[in-house]
Amino acid sequence: MNGNFVYYNPTKLYFGEDSLNYLIDELKNYGPVVLLNYGSGSVKRNGIYDQVVAILQQAGKTIVENPGVMSNPTLEKLREGIQIARDNKVDLILALGGGSVCDYSKAVAASVYCEGDYWDKFYLKQQQPDAGQKILPVGCVLTMAGTGSEMNAGTVITDAENTFKVGHVFDARLMPKFSILNPRFTMTVPENQMKAGIYDIMNHIMEQYFSDFDDNTSDYLSEGLMRGLIVASRKAVKDPQDYEARSNIMWTATWALNTLLGLGKREDWMVHMIGHSVGAWTHAPHGYCLASVSMAYYKRAMQPGMAKFARFARNVWGINTEGMTDEQSATAGLEALKSWMLEIGLPLTISELGATQDMIPGITKGTVIYPAGYLDLTPEEVTAILQESM
């Protein structure tokens, strides 16, 4: 490893079928008013909401509800949540749902006591909260595996008026104080959301794996996580009620993006940046947006990152590359990735998500371009990737 880094992750995790039992103990650490953020109502239909509310009531908390957090939380919804938290002098924000609800809750937590324009400061200028600014604590009760938001400080918000979706990774102050991970809860989400979550996990790992040229411990961890995810995904698609498979997927999701795998690496988040913009225009599930542009992007990244892509073929997909050139090996690895994506039912094109040719200029404009692991894209190259992904 050649990089320099500091590693700190303060989130406490409770994992397993009995994990919700620990919520009441955690609630003792916070004041009386809890803002409960959740989505469109599925947590009410499947009974998880009732379980959580009963525990909050048992702990003597005043519950302030904020339902309707959408899969791509909007700036308008963020403003609504901030005002609710301010009006009720909230002590703790509890996110009940998937990664979008967790993301949203952290965004609210960072903004309630922010002086000035939080959208401009945190999302447009990518700044951190001022030193000494009060930040509300966040806890998560997770119902979907995918984003890793339960153990990181990342948030993603969509400015629907301007069709612009952007993420911001806050500092460690915004990491959830605790997260409750019951794999049974993930069985309540629709199958398409499970599949989207699986690819989100895979792509989180790949975005950190496909960068740099040194011999990095993180890459060995990534390879093991990817292999495990491939095995568990096949089992879960065959039987969505397979607890062991769903628990392995959930645990892999957490480790895929809790900052561990990126230590000492430059990382490459351009599939996410392009995918965010596709999502802003199509409103498709996040993981599907990533899948739809991955093949076109990684075929480009393969050339400067040939050795790593050849290693991907050998160590992740188990391809016998004896007698192959690095290019042949790398190509075989990408073909294996593509076959697995088709096998579990992921879209490979943005047209499958509803994108049209006339959207491409807008999607390109909305793509935030960062220096990447092996590529430094131009807007023209983003357009070419989108064209190839049609």
XYZ file of C-alpha atoms in Angstrom:
390
model
C 0.000 0.000 0.000
C 1.376 3.391 -0.980
C -1.287 5.793 0.316
C -1.568 7.705 3.579
C -4.853 7.641 5.468
C -6.702 7.991 8.730
C -9.406 5.441 9.485
C -12.231 6.140 11.904
C -15.742 4.741 11.878
C -17.877 5.395 14.959
C -21.090 3.619 13.882
C -22.296 0.862 16.185
C -24.007 -2.021 14.362
C -26.598 -4.489 15.601
C -26.953 -7.378 13.167
C -29.332 -10.340 12.965
C -32.910 -11.380 13.567
C -32.859 -10.067 17.148
C -31.178 -6.757 16.341
C -34.275 -4.569 16.798
C -34.382 -5.601 20.446
C -31.385 -3.322 21.058
C -33.125 -0.158 19.882
C -34.578 0.593 23.294
C -31.116 0.544 24.856
C -29.803 2.989 22.259
C -32.729 5.361 22.768
C -31.646 5.939 26.364
C -28.689 7.925 25.037
C -30.796 10.660 23.420
C -33.328 13.326 24.308
C -37.101 12.960 24.286
C -38.048 14.066 20.748
C -37.422 11.658 17.853
C -37.977 12.510 14.199
C -39.044 9.304 12.455
C -38.310 9.440 8.723
C -39.709 6.726 6.466
C -40.913 6.162 2.928
C -44.188 5.726 1.150
C -45.788 3.351 3.622
C -44.415 -0.129 2.938
C -42.996 -0.230 6.465
C -46.556 0.186 7.708
C -47.913 -2.592 5.506
C -45.225 -5.081 6.522
C -45.453 -4.324 10.244
C -41.929 -2.968 10.806
C -43.285 0.525 11.502
C -45.515 -0.799 14.290
C -42.580 -2.599 15.913
C -40.404 0.523 15.861
C -43.153 2.852 17.099
C -43.939 0.477 19.963
C -40.307 0.607 21.074
C -40.224 4.411 20.827
C -43.371 4.619 22.925
C -41.981 2.149 25.451
C -38.922 4.395 25.759
C -41.200 7.378 26.450
C -40.212 9.289 23.322
C -42.233 11.997 21.613
C -42.513 10.840 18.008
C -42.533 13.366 15.181
C -43.286 11.626 11.893
C -41.980 12.559 8.462
C -43.333 10.047 5.934
C -42.991 10.101 2.162
C -39.209 10.036 1.745
C -38.847 8.935 -1.870
C -36.265 6.629 -3.453
C -34.445 9.665 -4.844
C -34.954 12.228 -2.046
C -35.568 15.688 -3.422
C -34.366 19.100 -2.329
C -37.986 20.044 -1.669
C -38.387 17.072 0.659
C -35.099 17.940 2.355
C -36.367 21.440 3.082
C -39.564 19.971 4.519
C -37.654 17.648 6.862
C -35.347 20.417 8.038
C -38.317 22.620 8.923
C -40.035 19.784 10.808
C -36.851 19.154 12.809
C -36.452 22.845 13.595
C -40.079 23.372 14.588
C -40.070 20.375 16.940
C -36.582 20.820 18.422
C -35.705 17.249 17.546
C -33.088 15.370 19.613
C -32.591 12.296 17.411
C -33.387 11.424 13.806
C -34.353 7.789 13.258
C -34.293 6.566 9.656
C -36.640 3.665 9.004
C -36.186 2.283 5.500
C -33.565 1.780 2.825
C -30.513 3.746 1.847
C -32.469 6.705 0.538
C -34.119 7.272 3.919
C -30.735 6.958 5.647
C -29.137 9.370 3.168
C -31.982 11.814 3.607
C -31.815 11.648 7.396
C -28.112 12.518 7.392
C -28.779 15.426 5.038
C -31.431 16.756 7.420
C -29.140 16.216 10.408
C -26.365 18.257 8.790
C -28.617 21.112 7.732
C -30.930 21.893 10.656
C -28.388 24.139 12.388
C -26.469 25.203 9.282
C -26.190 28.968 8.887
C -26.828 30.047 5.320
C -27.767 28.005 2.269
C -27.135 24.335 3.085
C -27.812 23.245 -0.517
C -25.194 25.611 -1.882
C -22.689 24.883 0.861
C -22.924 21.110 1.150
C -23.981 20.007 -2.333
C -22.965 22.652 -4.857
C -19.719 23.703 -3.164
C -19.092 20.312 -1.466
C -18.109 21.908 1.847
C -18.356 20.413 5.340
C -20.329 21.787 8.295
C -18.433 24.419 10.249
C -16.382 23.315 13.216
C -18.582 23.541 16.279
C -21.865 23.489 14.348
C -24.511 21.403 16.082
C -25.358 18.250 14.148
C -28.294 16.046 15.061
C -27.514 12.387 15.770
C -28.884 9.795 13.341
C -29.838 6.164 13.893
C -30.932 3.726 11.187
C -33.296 0.768 11.087
C -32.452 -0.672 7.688
C -34.984 -2.430 5.449
C -32.986 -2.724 2.205
C -29.396 -3.743 1.493
C -27.402 -1.808 -1.063
C -26.147 1.672 -0.326
C -24.037 1.094 2.774
C -25.537 4.333 4.091
C -26.022 2.670 7.465
C -22.263 2.924 8.156
C -21.020 5.894 6.155
C -21.496 9.655 5.948
C -22.725 9.768 2.363
C -25.905 11.465 1.174
C -27.527 11.905 -2.243
C -30.178 14.560 -2.962
C -31.999 15.422 -6.202
C -32.859 18.946 -7.299
C -35.941 17.890 -9.266
C -36.569 21.387 -10.611
C -33.187 21.398 -12.362
C -32.968 17.617 -12.973
C -29.730 17.418 -11.009
C -28.826 14.588 -8.631
C -25.713 15.031 -6.516
C -24.053 13.280 -3.620
C -21.972 14.612 -0.779
C -19.813 12.638 1.631
C -19.796 14.390 4.971
C -17.128 13.940 7.611
C -17.382 11.398 10.419
C -19.738 13.615 12.437
C -22.546 12.530 10.098
C -21.984 8.803 10.355
C -24.979 7.136 12.022
C -24.507 6.664 15.746
C -26.059 3.218 15.466
C -27.672 1.033 12.814
C -29.944 -1.967 13.166
C -29.582 -4.582 10.440
C -32.162 -7.370 10.405
C -31.868 -9.406 7.183
C -35.521 -10.448 7.546
C -36.538 -6.847 6.961
C -34.865 -6.864 3.523
C -37.227 -9.628 2.422
C -40.088 -7.141 2.461
C -38.796 -5.104 -0.506
C -39.840 -5.903 -4.106
C -37.550 -8.195 -6.097
C -36.461 -5.433 -8.460
C -35.244 -3.401 -5.471
C -33.305 -6.397 -4.187
C -31.599 -6.780 -7.579
C -30.871 -3.062 -7.806
C -29.352 -3.209 -4.332
C -27.159 -6.157 -5.277
C -25.643 -4.265 -8.176
C -25.220 -1.126 -6.102
C -23.112 -3.220 -3.712
C -21.062 -4.726 -6.539
C -20.449 -1.355 -8.088
C -19.409 0.214 -4.794
C -16.694 -2.407 -4.559
C -15.629 -2.083 -8.197
C -15.394 1.703 -8.015
C -12.801 1.303 -5.266
C -11.113 -1.775 -6.761
C -10.501 -0.433 -10.266
C -7.963 2.218 -9.318
C -4.234 2.487 -8.675
C -1.458 0.073 -9.543
C 0.102 -0.849 -6.187
C -0.309 -4.091 -4.252
C -3.038 -2.981 -1.855
C -4.582 -5.025 0.956
C -7.919 -3.382 0.175
C -7.998 -5.123 -3.221
C -7.773 -8.565 -1.634
C -10.661 -7.676 0.667
C -12.633 -6.421 -2.323
C -12.113 -9.632 -4.266
C -13.390 -11.733 -1.387
C -16.458 -9.544 -0.945
C -17.252 -9.663 -4.660
C -16.955 -13.455 -4.756
C -19.240 -13.792 -1.760
C -21.774 -11.381 -3.237
C -21.899 -13.304 -6.523
C -22.647 -16.559 -4.684
C -25.266 -14.980 -2.409
C -26.937 -13.062 -5.252
C -27.528 -16.224 -7.252
C -29.103 -17.898 -4.242
C -31.267 -14.871 -3.414
C -32.560 -14.479 -6.976
C -33.485 -18.163 -6.997
C -35.099 -17.950 -3.556
C -35.634 -14.401 -2.180
C -36.549 -15.926 1.213
C -33.119 -17.554 1.648
C -32.097 -15.991 4.960
C -28.451 -16.946 4.728
C -28.121 -15.411 1.269
C -29.955 -12.240 2.261
C -27.879 -11.868 5.435
C -24.636 -12.215 3.461
C -25.845 -9.616 0.957
C -26.748 -7.224 3.762
C -23.411 -7.614 5.534
C -21.480 -7.254 2.276
C -23.379 -4.040 1.502
C -22.190 -2.537 4.784
C -18.534 -3.427 4.225
C -18.652 -2.379 0.580
C -19.012 1.280 1.499
C -18.050 1.958 5.104
C -14.767 3.585 3.916
C -12.601 0.498 4.585
C -12.057 -0.639 0.994
C -10.991 2.757 -0.293
C -8.148 3.266 2.159
C -4.938 4.249 0.423
C -6.635 4.411 -2.986
C -7.683 7.166 -5.383
C -11.002 5.404 -6.107
C -13.178 5.874 -9.190
C -16.770 7.051 -8.817
C -17.617 7.957 -12.402
C -20.103 5.125 -12.926
C -21.940 6.596 -9.947
C -21.700 10.132 -11.282
C -23.115 9.131 -14.670
C -25.652 6.856 -13.007
C -26.840 9.658 -10.715
C -27.611 11.825 -13.718
C -29.393 8.965 -15.491
C -31.475 8.528 -12.331
C -32.354 12.211 -12.211
C -33.817 11.924 -15.709
C -35.412 8.454 -15.566
C -36.244 8.067 -11.831
C -35.139 4.436 -12.165
C -33.754 2.514 -9.148
C -30.220 3.625 -8.399
C -28.606 0.214 -8.899
C -30.287 -0.140 -12.287
C -28.877 3.218 -13.373
C -25.387 2.052 -12.442
C -25.797 -1.240 -14.278
C -27.033 0.484 -17.421
C -23.799 2.456 -17.972
C -21.231 0.081 -16.460
C -20.235 -1.954 -19.500
C -19.555 1.073 -21.704
C -17.546 2.728 -18.939
C -15.468 -0.280 -17.911
C -14.574 -1.149 -21.480
C -12.860 2.243 -21.564
C -11.263 1.926 -18.147
C -9.943 -1.522 -19.064
C -7.229 -0.195 -21.381
C -5.263 1.892 -18.842
C -6.144 -0.539 -16.036
C -5.442 -3.736 -17.956
C -3.516 -5.582 -15.233
C -6.252 -5.001 -12.638
C -9.003 -6.092 -15.020
C -7.051 -9.270 -15.834
C -6.730 -9.897 -12.089
C -10.486 -9.316 -11.754
C -11.058 -12.159 -14.240
C -8.810 -14.566 -12.328
C -9.538 -13.733 -8.710
C -13.214 -12.781 -8.826
C -14.634 -14.903 -11.640
C -12.216 -17.831 -11.367
C -11.312 -17.738 -15.050
C -8.283 -19.829 -16.040
C -6.256 -17.231 -17.921
C -3.230 -19.429 -18.625
C -2.071 -18.771 -22.170
C -4.139 -15.564 -22.452
C -2.786 -12.058 -22.850
C -3.781 -9.506 -20.239
C -6.207 -8.002 -22.729
C -7.850 -11.354 -23.423
C -8.090 -12.017 -19.691
C -9.507 -8.588 -18.954
C -12.087 -8.944 -21.721
C -13.113 -12.359 -20.380
C -13.606 -10.828 -16.930
C -15.911 -8.134 -18.270
C -17.866 -10.738 -20.214
C -18.289 -12.730 -16.999
C -19.557 -9.595 -15.269
C -22.018 -8.995 -18.101
C -23.257 -12.603 -18.006
C -23.843 -12.398 -14.256
C -25.738 -9.129 -14.647
C -28.023 -10.735 -17.231
C -28.379 -13.854 -15.085
C -29.747 -11.960 -12.101
C -31.950 -9.727 -14.252
C -30.235 -6.347 -14.432
C -30.706 -3.829 -17.270
C -27.682 -3.234 -19.479
C -28.922 -0.141 -21.308
C -30.335 3.226 -20.311
C -33.116 2.821 -22.875
C -34.485 -0.013 -20.723
C -34.906 2.596 -17.981
C -36.820 4.967 -20.224
C -33.947 7.186 -21.375
C -34.232 8.607 -24.884
C -31.746 10.153 -27.281
C -33.002 13.656 -26.575
C -32.199 13.210 -22.868
C -28.490 12.567 -23.466
C -27.382 16.239 -23.555
C -29.172 16.846 -20.256
C -27.758 13.695 -18.664
C -24.272 14.726 -19.765
C -24.733 18.225 -18.372
C -25.908 16.819 -15.046
C -22.920 14.459 -14.694
C -20.379 15.660 -12.150
C -16.917 14.762 -13.470
C -14.211 13.806 -10.976
C -10.646 12.578 -11.543
C -11.065 8.809 -11.726
C -8.980 5.718 -11.049
C -7.773 5.102 -14.580
C -9.675 7.660 -16.649
C -10.186 11.411 -16.607
C -13.353 11.894 -18.627
C -14.473 14.875 -20.675
C -18.138 15.774 -21.238
C -17.757 14.479 -24.807
C -16.632 11.082 -23.471
C -19.587 10.996 -21.077
C -21.860 11.567 -24.065
C -20.139 8.743 -25.960
C -20.616 6.392 -22.993
C -24.309 7.285 -22.841
C -24.668 6.722 -26.593
C -23.063 3.297 -26.274
C -25.369 2.555 -23.338
C -28.553 3.225 -25.340
